[in-house]
mmCIF file of C-alpha atoms (C1' of nucleotides) in Angstrom:
data_model
loop_
_atom_site.group_PDB
_atom_site.id
_atom_site.type_symbol
_atom_site.label_atom_id
_atom_site.label_comp_id
_atom_site.label_asym_id
_atom_site.label_seq_id
_atom_site.Cartn_x
_atom_site.Cartn_y
_atom_site.Cartn_z
ATOM 1 C CA MET D 16 83.161 46.179 48.109
ATOM 2 C CA SER D 17 80.811 47.453 50.712
ATOM 3 C CA GLU D 18 78.692 48.225 47.767
ATOM 4 C CA SER D 19 78.007 44.654 46.889
ATOM 5 C CA LYS D 20 77.599 43.929 50.536
ATOM 6 C CA TYR D 21 74.843 46.423 50.746
ATOM 7 C CA ARG D 22 73.322 45.173 47.585
ATOM 8 C CA GLU D 23 73.080 41.789 49.124
ATOM 9 C CA TRP D 24 71.720 43.097 52.381
ATOM 10 C CA ILE D 25 69.116 45.253 50.830
ATOM 11 C CA LEU D 26 68.010 42.734 48.294
ATOM 12 C CA ASP D 27 67.835 40.167 50.998
ATOM 13 C CA THR D 28 65.826 42.445 53.159
ATOM 14 C CA ILE D 29 63.385 43.201 50.445
ATOM 15 C CA ASP D 30 62.959 39.534 49.837
ATOM 16 C CA SER D 31 62.426 38.862 53.485
ATOM 17 C CA LEU D 32 59.851 41.534 53.853
ATOM 18 C CA ARG D 33 58.057 40.300 50.839
ATOM 19 C CA SER D 34 57.940 36.761 51.998
ATOM 20 C CA ARG D 35 56.710 37.979 55.299
ATOM 21 C CA LYS D 36 54.014 39.831 53.441
ATOM 22 C CA ALA D 37 55.124 43.128 54.761
ATOM 23 C CA ARG D 38 55.509 46.064 52.463
ATOM 24 C CA PRO D 39 59.160 46.612 51.644
ATOM 25 C CA ASP D 40 59.146 50.318 52.240
ATOM 26 C CA LEU D 41 61.986 52.545 53.189
ATOM 27 C CA GLU D 42 61.224 52.397 56.837
ATOM 28 C CA ARG D 43 61.126 48.663 57.096
ATOM 29 C CA ILE D 44 64.117 48.158 54.907
ATOM 30 C CA CYS D 45 66.218 50.511 56.955
ATOM 31 C CA ARG D 46 65.048 48.983 60.127
ATOM 32 C CA MET D 47 65.744 45.466 59.100
ATOM 33 C CA VAL D 48 69.142 46.213 57.645
ATOM 34 C CA ARG D 49 70.110 47.942 60.818
ATOM 35 C CA ARG D 50 68.889 45.148 62.976
ATOM 36 C CA ARG D 51 70.583 42.517 60.906
ATOM 37 C CA HIS D 52 73.795 44.236 60.049
ATOM 38 C CA GLY D 53 73.971 47.307 62.165
ATOM 39 C CA SER D 54 74.005 49.712 59.301
ATOM 40 C CA GLU D 55 72.772 53.203 59.883
ATOM 41 C CA PRO D 56 69.503 53.958 58.175
ATOM 42 C CA ASP D 57 71.071 56.895 56.428
ATOM 43 C CA ARG D 58 73.689 54.768 54.892
ATOM 44 C CA THR D 59 71.240 52.088 53.995
ATOM 45 C CA CYS D 60 69.128 54.669 52.369
ATOM 46 C CA ALA D 61 71.987 56.001 50.328
ATOM 47 C CA GLU D 62 72.910 52.548 49.195
ATOM 48 C CA LEU D 63 69.335 51.807 48.382
ATOM 49 C CA GLU D 64 69.246 54.847 46.234
ATOM 50 C CA LYS D 65 72.256 53.629 44.335
ATOM 51 C CA LEU D 66 70.593 50.331 43.751
ATOM 52 C CA ILE D 67 67.566 52.122 42.487
ATOM 53 C CA GLN D 68 69.601 54.086 40.053
ATOM 54 C CA GLU D 69 71.260 51.047 38.677
ATOM 55 C CA GLN D 70 67.906 49.343 38.706
ATOM 56 C CA THR D 71 68.880 46.537 40.924
ATOM 57 C CA VAL D 72 66.002 47.713 43.001
ATOM 58 C CA LEU D 73 62.858 49.183 41.599
ATOM 59 C CA LYS D 74 60.967 51.873 43.356
ATOM 60 C CA VAL D 75 57.312 51.537 42.666
ATOM 61 C CA ASN D 76 54.088 52.995 43.796
ATOM 62 C CA TYR D 77 51.758 50.252 44.671
ATOM 63 C CA LYS D 78 48.359 50.730 46.175
ATOM 64 C CA GLY D 79 49.094 54.293 46.974
ATOM 65 C CA SER D 80 52.341 53.819 48.802
ATOM 66 C CA ILE D 81 55.931 53.365 47.869
ATOM 67 C CA SER D 82 57.424 49.952 47.698
ATOM 68 C CA TYR D 83 60.757 48.641 46.667
ATOM 69 C CA ARG D 84 61.144 45.617 44.481
ATOM 70 C CA ASN D 85 63.966 43.292 43.840
ATOM 71 C CA ALA D 86 64.441 43.904 40.154
ATOM 72 C CA ALA D 87 65.682 40.409 39.634
ATOM 73 C CA LYS D 88 62.413 39.138 40.915
ATOM 74 C CA VAL D 89 60.024 41.269 39.076
ATOM 75 C CA GLN D 90 58.235 38.839 36.977
ATOM 76 C CA ARG D 91 57.097 39.509 33.546
ATOM 77 C CA ARG D 92 53.371 39.418 33.321
ATOM 78 C CA SER D 93 52.128 36.099 32.125
ATOM 79 C CA ARG D 94 54.887 34.161 30.593
ATOM 80 C CA LYS D 95 54.879 30.692 29.278
ATOM 81 C CA LYS D 96 55.991 28.709 32.237
ATOM 82 C CA ASP D 97 57.473 25.675 30.597
ATOM 83 C CA ASP D 98 59.965 27.592 28.609
ATOM 84 C CA VAL D 99 60.934 29.597 31.581
ATOM 85 C CA ALA D 100 61.174 26.579 33.773
ATOM 86 C CA LEU D 101 63.383 24.805 31.330
ATOM 87 C CA THR D 102 65.771 27.591 30.776
ATOM 88 C CA THR D 103 65.787 28.351 34.390
ATOM 89 C CA ALA D 104 66.383 24.866 35.600
ATOM 90 C CA ALA D 105 69.072 24.346 33.064
ATOM 91 C CA ARG D 106 70.987 27.424 33.860
ATOM 92 C CA ARG D 107 70.193 28.055 37.442
ATOM 93 C CA SER D 108 73.318 26.451 38.726
ATOM 94 C CA ALA D 109 75.466 28.465 36.437
ATOM 95 C CA VAL D 110 73.759 31.643 37.336
ATOM 96 C CA GLU D 111 74.034 30.950 40.979
ATOM 97 C CA GLU D 112 77.658 30.272 40.663
ATOM 98 C CA ALA D 113 78.124 33.547 38.956
ATOM 99 C CA SER D 114 76.165 35.557 41.405
ATOM 100 C CA HIS D 115 77.679 33.992 44.415
ATOM 101 C CA SER D 116 80.763 36.068 44.381
ATOM 102 C CA ASP D 117 78.863 39.245 44.280
ATOM 103 C CA LEU D 118 75.324 39.033 45.395
ATOM 104 C CA SER D 119 74.547 35.601 46.534
ATOM 105 C CA ASN D 120 70.928 35.955 47.175
ATOM 106 C CA GLY D 121 70.337 32.789 49.005
ATOM 107 C CA ASP D 122 66.658 32.537 48.683
ATOM 108 C CA SER D 123 65.977 34.966 45.976
ATOM 109 C CA ALA D 124 67.817 32.907 43.428
ATOM 110 C CA PHE D 125 67.503 34.314 40.033
ATOM 111 C CA GLY D 126 65.450 31.390 39.029
ATOM 112 C CA PRO D 127 61.933 32.383 38.172
ATOM 113 C CA VAL D 128 62.912 35.602 36.614
ATOM 114 C CA ASP D 129 62.899 35.930 32.970
ATOM 115 C CA GLN D 130 63.618 39.357 31.815
ATOM 116 C CA ASP D 131 65.335 38.685 28.602
ATOM 117 C CA GLU D 132 62.886 39.834 26.007
ATOM 118 C CA GLU D 133 62.592 43.473 25.546
ATOM 119 C CA ASP D 134 61.323 44.528 28.874
ATOM 120 C CA LEU D 135 59.799 47.332 27.046
ATOM 121 C CA GLU D 136 56.333 47.068 25.829
ATOM 122 C CA ALA D 137 54.732 44.749 28.264
ATOM 123 C CA ASP D 138 55.386 46.111 31.677
ATOM 124 C CA THR D 139 54.650 49.730 31.459
ATOM 125 C CA SER D 140 52.103 49.176 34.083
ATOM 126 C CA MET D 141 52.491 49.081 37.756
ATOM 127 C CA ALA D 142 55.655 51.013 38.070
ATOM 128 C CA MET D 143 54.037 53.759 36.164
ATOM 129 C CA ASP D 144 52.677 55.738 39.009
ATOM 130 C CA THR D 145 55.504 56.128 41.352
ATOM 131 C CA ASP D 146 55.870 59.611 40.142
ATOM 132 C CA SER D 147 53.523 62.243 41.286
ATOM 133 C CA ASN D 148 52.942 60.440 44.453
ATOM 134 C CA ALA D 149 56.510 59.760 45.230
ATOM 135 C CA ASP D 150 57.809 63.245 45.219
ATOM 136 C CA GLU D 151 56.918 66.308 47.125
ATOM 137 C CA GLU D 152 53.998 65.257 49.215
ATOM 138 C CA GLY D 153 55.490 61.879 49.338
ATOM 139 C CA ALA D 154 58.465 63.410 50.996
ATOM 140 C CA ASP D 155 57.059 62.363 54.264
ATOM 141 C CA GLU D 156 53.449 61.478 54.185
ATOM 142 C CA SER D 157 52.877 60.265 50.735
ATOM 143 C CA ARG D 158 50.164 57.947 51.843
ATOM 144 C CA ASP D 159 48.703 59.269 54.996
ATOM 145 C CA GLY D 160 46.828 61.601 52.807
ATOM 146 C CA GLN D 161 43.591 60.210 54.046
ATOM 147 C CA ASP D 162 43.115 56.883 55.645
ATOM 148 C CA ARG D 163 45.525 54.514 57.240
ATOM 149 C CA PRO D 164 46.560 54.788 60.837
ATOM 150 C CA SER D 165 50.177 53.822 60.238
ATOM 151 C CA PRO D 166 51.322 53.669 63.815
ATOM 152 C CA ALA D 167 55.022 53.428 63.243
ATOM 153 C CA ARG D 168 56.561 56.825 63.380
ATOM 154 C CA THR D 169 59.844 55.900 64.880
ATOM 155 C CA TYR D 170 61.699 55.891 61.655
ATOM 156 C CA GLU D 171 60.314 59.073 60.406
ATOM 157 C CA ASP D 172 63.720 60.563 60.939
ATOM 158 C CA ALA D 173 65.402 58.040 58.803
ATOM 159 C CA ALA D 174 62.791 58.574 56.214
ATOM 160 C CA MET D 175 63.345 62.250 56.362
ATOM 161 C CA ASN D 176 67.050 61.954 56.014
ATOM 162 C CA CYS D 177 66.357 59.928 53.017
ATOM 163 C CA ALA D 178 64.184 62.522 51.488
ATOM 164 C CA SER D 179 67.027 62.918 49.092
ATOM 165 C CA ALA D 180 66.326 59.522 47.767
ATOM 166 C CA ARG D 181 62.864 60.521 46.834
ATOM 167 C CA ALA D 182 63.879 63.894 45.684
ATOM 168 C CA VAL D 183 66.328 62.423 43.309
ATOM 169 C CA SER D 184 63.760 60.185 41.850
ATOM 170 C CA ALA D 185 61.169 62.815 41.744
ATOM 171 C CA PRO D 186 62.369 64.734 38.751
ATOM 172 C CA CYS D 187 61.764 61.653 36.743
ATOM 173 C CA SER D 188 58.099 62.017 37.085
ATOM 174 C CA PRO D 189 56.184 63.667 34.358
ATOM 175 C CA SER D 190 54.612 65.966 36.833
ATOM 176 C CA GLY D 191 57.370 66.950 39.140
ATOM 177 C CA ASN D 192 59.977 68.322 36.850
ATOM 178 C CA ARG D 193 62.136 70.135 39.239
ATOM 179 C CA PRO D 194 65.719 70.075 38.164
ATOM 180 C CA GLY D 195 66.751 70.982 41.626
ATOM 181 C CA PRO D 196 69.945 69.428 42.802
ATOM 182 C CA CYS D 197 70.069 66.880 45.504
ATOM 183 C CA PRO D 198 68.801 68.539 48.649
ATOM 184 C CA SER D 199 71.221 66.867 50.936
ATOM 185 C CA PRO D 200 74.630 67.109 49.377
ATOM 186 C CA GLY D 201 76.108 64.216 51.122
ATOM 187 C CA PRO D 202 78.531 61.694 49.825
ATOM 188 C CA GLY D 203 76.975 59.766 47.055
ATOM 189 C CA CYS D 204 74.840 62.627 46.039
ATOM 190 C CA SER D 205 76.192 64.368 43.051
ATOM 191 C CA PRO D 206 74.833 67.739 42.130
ATOM 192 C CA GLY D 207 74.131 66.851 38.609
ATOM 193 C CA SER D 208 71.983 63.852 39.096
ATOM 194 C CA GLY D 209 68.737 65.690 39.079
ATOM 195 C CA LEU D 210 69.401 67.118 35.710
ATOM 196 C CA ASP D 211 69.958 63.799 34.187
ATOM 197 C CA CYS D 212 66.644 62.642 35.348
ATOM 198 C CA VAL D 213 64.922 65.503 33.726
ATOM 199 C CA SER D 214 66.715 65.141 30.514
ATOM 200 C CA PHE D 215 66.063 61.513 30.502
ATOM 201 C CA GLN D 216 62.470 62.091 31.105
ATOM 202 C CA LYS D 217 62.370 64.300 28.130
ATOM 203 C CA ALA D 218 64.079 61.681 26.159
ATOM 204 C CA ALA D 219 61.582 59.130 27.247
ATOM 205 C CA GLU D 220 58.725 61.296 26.221
ATOM 206 C CA ARG D 221 59.770 61.865 22.729
ATOM 207 C CA PRO D 222 58.615 59.249 20.275
ATOM 208 C CA SER D 223 61.263 56.744 19.644
ATOM 209 C CA SER D 224 62.787 57.434 16.313
ATOM 210 C CA LEU D 225 65.682 55.182 16.899
ATOM 211 C CA PRO D 226 66.211 51.883 15.240
ATOM 212 C CA PRO D 227 65.190 49.013 17.425
ATOM 213 C CA SER D 228 68.689 47.786 17.499
ATOM 214 C CA SER D 229 69.942 50.941 19.004
ATOM 215 C CA PRO D 230 71.100 50.597 22.553
ATOM 216 C CA ARG D 231 69.644 53.934 23.276
ATOM 217 C CA ALA D 232 66.262 52.848 22.138
ATOM 218 C CA LEU D 233 66.275 50.063 24.612
ATOM 219 C CA ALA D 234 67.464 52.198 27.388
ATOM 220 C CA HIS D 235 64.875 54.750 26.679
ATOM 221 C CA ASN D 236 62.074 52.299 26.879
ATOM 222 C CA ASP D 237 63.425 50.870 30.003
ATOM 223 C CA TRP D 238 63.414 54.169 31.688
ATOM 224 C CA ALA D 239 59.844 54.599 30.826
ATOM 225 C CA TYR D 240 59.091 51.354 32.434
ATOM 226 C CA HIS D 241 60.874 52.176 35.595
ATOM 227 C CA SER D 242 59.289 55.527 35.912
ATOM 228 C CA ALA D 243 60.438 56.071 39.401
ATOM 229 C CA VAL D 244 63.945 55.229 38.628
ATOM 230 C CA CYS D 245 66.568 57.739 37.960
ATOM 231 C CA PRO D 246 69.580 57.135 35.865
ATOM 232 C CA ALA D 247 72.498 59.380 36.461
ATOM 233 C CA GLU D 248 74.848 58.511 39.236
ATOM 234 C CA ARG D 249 78.207 58.669 37.719
ATOM 235 C CA GLN D 250 77.899 62.292 37.110
ATOM 236 C CA HIS D 251 81.036 64.137 37.867
ATOM 237 C CA PRO D 252 80.751 67.068 40.178
ATOM 238 C CA GLY D 253 82.631 69.418 37.980
ATOM 239 C CA MET D 254 80.766 68.795 34.820
ATOM 240 C CA GLN D 255 77.210 69.858 34.829
ATOM 241 C CA ARG D 256 76.616 68.065 31.605
ATOM 242 C CA ASP D 257 75.513 70.678 29.211
ATOM 243 C CA LYS D 258 73.833 68.940 26.415
ATOM 244 C CA GLY D 259 75.392 69.044 23.050
ATOM 245 C CA THR D 260 78.901 70.085 23.809
ATOM 246 C CA PHE D 261 81.205 67.885 25.692
ATOM 247 C CA LYS D 262 84.113 67.267 23.252
ATOM 248 C CA ASN D 263 86.597 68.212 25.965
ATOM 249 C CA LYS D 264 85.274 65.841 28.555
ATOM 250 C CA ILE D 265 87.244 62.915 29.595
ATOM 251 C CA ASP D 266 85.116 60.607 31.541
ATOM 252 C CA ILE D 267 81.611 60.594 30.362
ATOM 253 C CA SER D 268 78.989 58.322 31.650
ATOM 254 C CA PRO D 269 77.158 56.192 29.177
ATOM 255 C CA PHE D 270 73.987 57.793 30.325
ATOM 256 C CA THR D 271 75.161 61.182 29.472
ATOM 257 C CA ALA D 272 76.201 60.039 26.098
ATOM 258 C CA ALA D 273 73.070 58.103 25.514
ATOM 259 C CA GLU D 274 70.931 60.875 26.685
ATOM 260 C CA ASP D 275 72.785 63.309 24.587
ATOM 261 C CA SER D 276 72.326 61.248 21.535
ATOM 262 C CA LEU D 277 68.667 61.071 22.218
ATOM 263 C CA LEU D 278 68.413 64.763 22.442
ATOM 264 C CA ASN D 279 70.379 65.342 19.321
ATOM 265 C CA GLY D 280 69.059 62.443 17.416
ATOM 266 C CA SER D 281 72.149 62.608 15.333
ATOM 267 C CA SER D 282 74.467 59.859 14.347
ATOM 268 C CA VAL D 283 77.416 61.494 15.922
ATOM 269 C CA LYS D 284 76.271 59.924 19.079
ATOM 270 C CA THR D 285 77.665 56.528 18.373
ATOM 271 C CA GLU D 286 81.116 57.776 17.742
ATOM 272 C CA LYS D 287 81.124 59.576 20.973
ATOM 273 C CA MET D 288 79.748 56.611 22.750
ATOM 274 C CA SER D 289 82.310 54.277 21.377
ATOM 275 C CA GLN D 290 85.072 56.685 21.931
ATOM 276 C CA ASN D 291 84.187 56.903 25.512
ATOM 277 C CA LEU D 292 83.919 53.218 25.678
ATOM 278 C CA LEU D 293 87.557 53.144 26.544
ATOM 279 C CA GLN D 294 86.808 55.169 29.572
ATOM 280 C CA TRP D 295 83.881 53.250 30.845
ATOM 281 C CA THR D 296 84.372 51.882 34.272
ATOM 282 C CA VAL D 297 82.985 48.631 35.510
ATOM 283 C CA ALA D 298 80.141 50.555 37.012
ATOM 284 C CA ASP D 299 79.499 52.287 33.726
ATOM 285 C CA VAL D 300 79.248 49.033 31.912
ATOM 286 C CA ALA D 301 76.942 47.567 34.489
ATOM 287 C CA SER D 302 74.787 50.634 34.487
ATOM 288 C CA TYR D 303 74.633 50.573 30.763
ATOM 289 C CA PHE D 304 73.263 47.077 30.638
ATOM 290 C CA SER D 305 70.885 47.786 33.426
ATOM 291 C CA ALA D 306 69.578 50.692 31.504
ATOM 292 C CA ALA D 307 69.386 48.604 28.407
ATOM 293 C CA GLY D 308 66.952 46.336 30.138
ATOM 294 C CA PHE D 309 69.269 43.717 31.495
ATOM 295 C CA PRO D 310 69.681 44.524 35.154
ATOM 296 C CA GLU D 311 70.128 40.944 36.066
ATOM 297 C CA GLN D 312 72.815 40.359 33.520
ATOM 298 C CA ALA D 313 74.473 43.632 34.391
ATOM 299 C CA VAL D 314 75.397 42.055 37.650
ATOM 300 C CA ALA D 315 77.355 39.433 35.802
ATOM 301 C CA PHE D 316 79.319 42.092 33.981
ATOM 302 C CA ARG D 317 80.054 43.725 37.244
ATOM 303 C CA THR D 318 81.055 40.492 38.851
ATOM 304 C CA GLN D 319 83.427 39.746 36.045
ATOM 305 C CA GLU D 320 84.737 43.271 36.294
ATOM 306 C CA ILE D 321 84.098 44.150 32.710
ATOM 307 C CA ASP D 322 85.002 47.726 32.012
ATOM 308 C CA GLY D 323 84.974 49.510 28.690
ATOM 309 C CA LYS D 324 88.228 48.081 27.523
ATOM 310 C CA SER D 325 87.271 44.582 28.481
ATOM 311 C CA LEU D 326 83.990 45.043 26.753
ATOM 312 C CA LEU D 327 85.814 45.827 23.556
ATOM 313 C CA LEU D 328 87.747 42.625 23.868
ATOM 314 C CA MET D 329 84.787 40.425 24.464
ATOM 315 C CA GLN D 330 83.976 37.812 21.929
ATOM 316 C CA ARG D 331 80.724 36.160 21.256
ATOM 317 C CA SER D 332 81.572 33.112 23.274
ATOM 318 C CA ASP D 333 82.634 35.262 26.170
ATOM 319 C CA VAL D 334 79.256 36.835 26.368
ATOM 320 C CA LEU D 335 77.361 33.633 25.802
ATOM 321 C CA THR D 336 79.266 31.471 28.195
ATOM 322 C CA GLY D 337 81.804 33.490 30.067
ATOM 323 C CA LEU D 338 79.308 35.421 32.087
ATOM 324 C CA SER D 339 77.122 32.550 33.102
ATOM 325 C CA ILE D 340 74.044 34.361 32.087
ATOM 326 C CA ARG D 341 71.088 32.856 30.335
ATOM 327 C CA LEU D 342 71.435 32.263 26.670
ATOM 328 C CA GLY D 343 68.492 34.341 25.579
ATOM 329 C CA PRO D 344 69.566 37.595 27.129
ATOM 330 C CA ALA D 345 73.174 36.802 26.336
ATOM 331 C CA LEU D 346 72.432 36.598 22.650
ATOM 332 C CA LYS D 347 70.599 39.845 22.702
ATOM 333 C CA ILE D 348 73.239 41.507 24.728
ATOM 334 C CA TYR D 349 75.910 40.418 22.358
ATOM 335 C CA GLU D 350 74.119 41.089 19.119
ATOM 336 C CA ARG D 351 72.478 44.310 20.049
ATOM 337 C CA HIS D 352 74.943 45.851 22.372
ATOM 338 C CA VAL D 353 78.401 44.417 22.631
ATOM 339 C CA LYS D 354 78.720 43.894 18.931
ATOM 340 C CA VAL D 355 77.250 47.230 18.081
ATOM 341 C CA LEU D 356 79.445 49.068 20.497
ATOM 342 C CA GLN D 357 82.521 47.269 19.303
ATOM 343 C CA ARG D 358 81.714 47.817 15.696
ATOM 344 C CA THR D 359 81.135 51.492 16.035
ATOM 345 C CA HIS D 360 84.171 51.838 18.152
ATOM 346 C CA PHE D 361 86.509 50.142 15.746
ATOM 347 C CA LEU D 362 85.017 51.737 12.695
ATOM 348 C CA GLU D 363 85.683 54.955 14.370
ATOM 349 C CA TYR D 364 89.223 53.966 14.942
ATOM 350 C CA GLU D 365 89.918 53.004 11.376
ATOM 351 C CA ASP D 366 88.682 56.305 10.176
ATOM 352 C CA LEU D 367 91.257 58.033 12.219
ATOM 353 C "C1'" DA S 17 58.353 46.812 72.526
ATOM 354 C "C1'" DT S 18 59.809 44.526 68.310
ATOM 355 C "C1'" DG S 19 59.877 40.831 64.983
ATOM 356 C "C1'" DT S 20 57.248 37.218 62.476
ATOM 357 C "C1'" DG S 21 53.407 34.598 60.211
ATOM 358 C "C1'" DC S 22 49.542 34.731 57.441
ATOM 359 C "C1'" DG S 23 44.306 35.142 56.027
ATOM 360 C "C1'" DC S 24 42.081 37.604 53.071
ATOM 361 C "C1'" DA S 25 40.772 41.493 50.397
ATOM 362 C "C1'" DC S 26 42.553 44.079 47.113
ATOM 363 C "C1'" DA S 27 45.017 45.723 42.489
ATOM 364 C "C1'" DC S 28 46.044 44.507 38.132
ATOM 365 C "C1'" DG S 29 46.430 42.203 33.840
ATOM 366 C "C1'" DC Y 13 39.634 34.476 35.992
ATOM 367 C "C1'" DG Y 14 44.868 33.988 38.047
ATOM 368 C "C1'" DT Y 15 48.650 36.185 40.323
ATOM 369 C "C1'" DG Y 16 51.118 39.318 43.248
ATOM 370 C "C1'" DT Y 17 50.714 42.387 47.041
ATOM 371 C "C1'" DG Y 18 50.393 44.001 51.728
ATOM 372 C "C1'" DC Y 19 46.971 45.466 55.597
ATOM 373 C "C1'" DG Y 20 45.732 44.153 59.865
ATOM 374 C "C1'" DC Y 21 45.841 41.184 63.187
ATOM 375 C "C1'" DA Y 22 47.434 37.233 66.208
ATOM 376 C "C1'" DC Y 23 51.389 35.275 67.776
ATOM 377 C "C1'" DA Y 24 56.437 34.871 69.112
ATOM 378 C "C1'" DT Y 25 60.497 36.786 71.285
#
DNA sequence: ATGTGCGCACACG
DNA sequence: CGTGTGCGCACAT
C-alpha cells in the first residue's frame, strides 16, 4: 500500500519538477518528496528504483545528466494528434476512474499519452545513452565531468546512499557489464537483481528470432528501449537463477522465465511460463505487462489485483472493458498476451 | 536559505 | 522545422 503511495508521490514530484522546468534528478526528487511528505531520501530512492524496474519511471540520460521520466507521460515521437485526441478524450474519464484508486495523478492525467503501438521500433533514441554515463563515474559526479557549477551539494549523501539505484541499473548498459550484486544489501535490494540485468542485456543484444506475437519478443524490445532500466526485482534471495535449470523452483518471476526462454530459444519456454502463470503474483502480472511495453496498462492490472490465476480467467471483454484501459492497447494485450498465455497454459494442462 | 517561475538556448527527430 | 528539456537567473517565501 505504501508502494502505491510512493508511486503517486514520486510521479507527482517528477511532474512538478518538469512543469517547473527543473530537471527531475534524484536529488530534487528526494528533496521534494521529503518536503512534501516527509519521506526519507533513502526510502524515496528505494521506491524510485522499484518504479524504475517496473518502468513506471524511466531513467534516462539527457543532455549529459540523469533524469527521471514519468513513463506514462513519455510521448511517442510525432503521432497523429487527432486520433490520439479522440481516443484520449473518449476514454480519459474511464482511465482516470481506474487510476484513481491507485495512482491518481491529478495533473499528469494519462491523457496525452499514447503508448499502445509497439513501443519498440520508434523510440530507441533518447533513453539510449543512460548507460555508460549512468554507472560508475555517474555514481556521484556523472556530469560534473567538466563544466557546470552545480552548487547544490547538500543531497550528495542521499545520492550516495542511492548509489545502489544506479548500480543496479548499471549492469544493463552495454559497457558496464558488472554482474556484481547490489552494493547496499538493504531491504528491497535482492542479491540476484544484477544478474538479471546482465542476462537481459544479453537477450536484448541477440537478434530477435522470436515471432512478433511472442510476449518475449515485445519485452525484449522494450528493454532495449529503456536501456537504463533494469528488470528483475522479484528475484528470490535463495535462488540465484541459474539459467536453464529451474524445474524445481516454485515461484518464478516472469522475467526469469522470459529471459530464460530467450537464452534457450526453445519452445519449452512457453510451457514453463504458463505453468508458472498460476504462481504469478499481482506484481508479476503488472511487471510482465510493463515489460511487454504496456506500463500504463500494467497499472490497471495492478489496480484490479490481477494475479496469474485471475489472468487465466480473464475473458476478452474483461480486458477490453473491465480494466478501463484504452481499446487499442487492450486489444493488443488480449490478443498477444492474455490469449497467448491462456492458450499455452491450457494446452499444457490438457496434455497432462 | 529554500522553493518557484520562466526565457531561451539547446537536443533531438 | 517543431517539440521537449532544463540551465540559469530573477523572484517569492
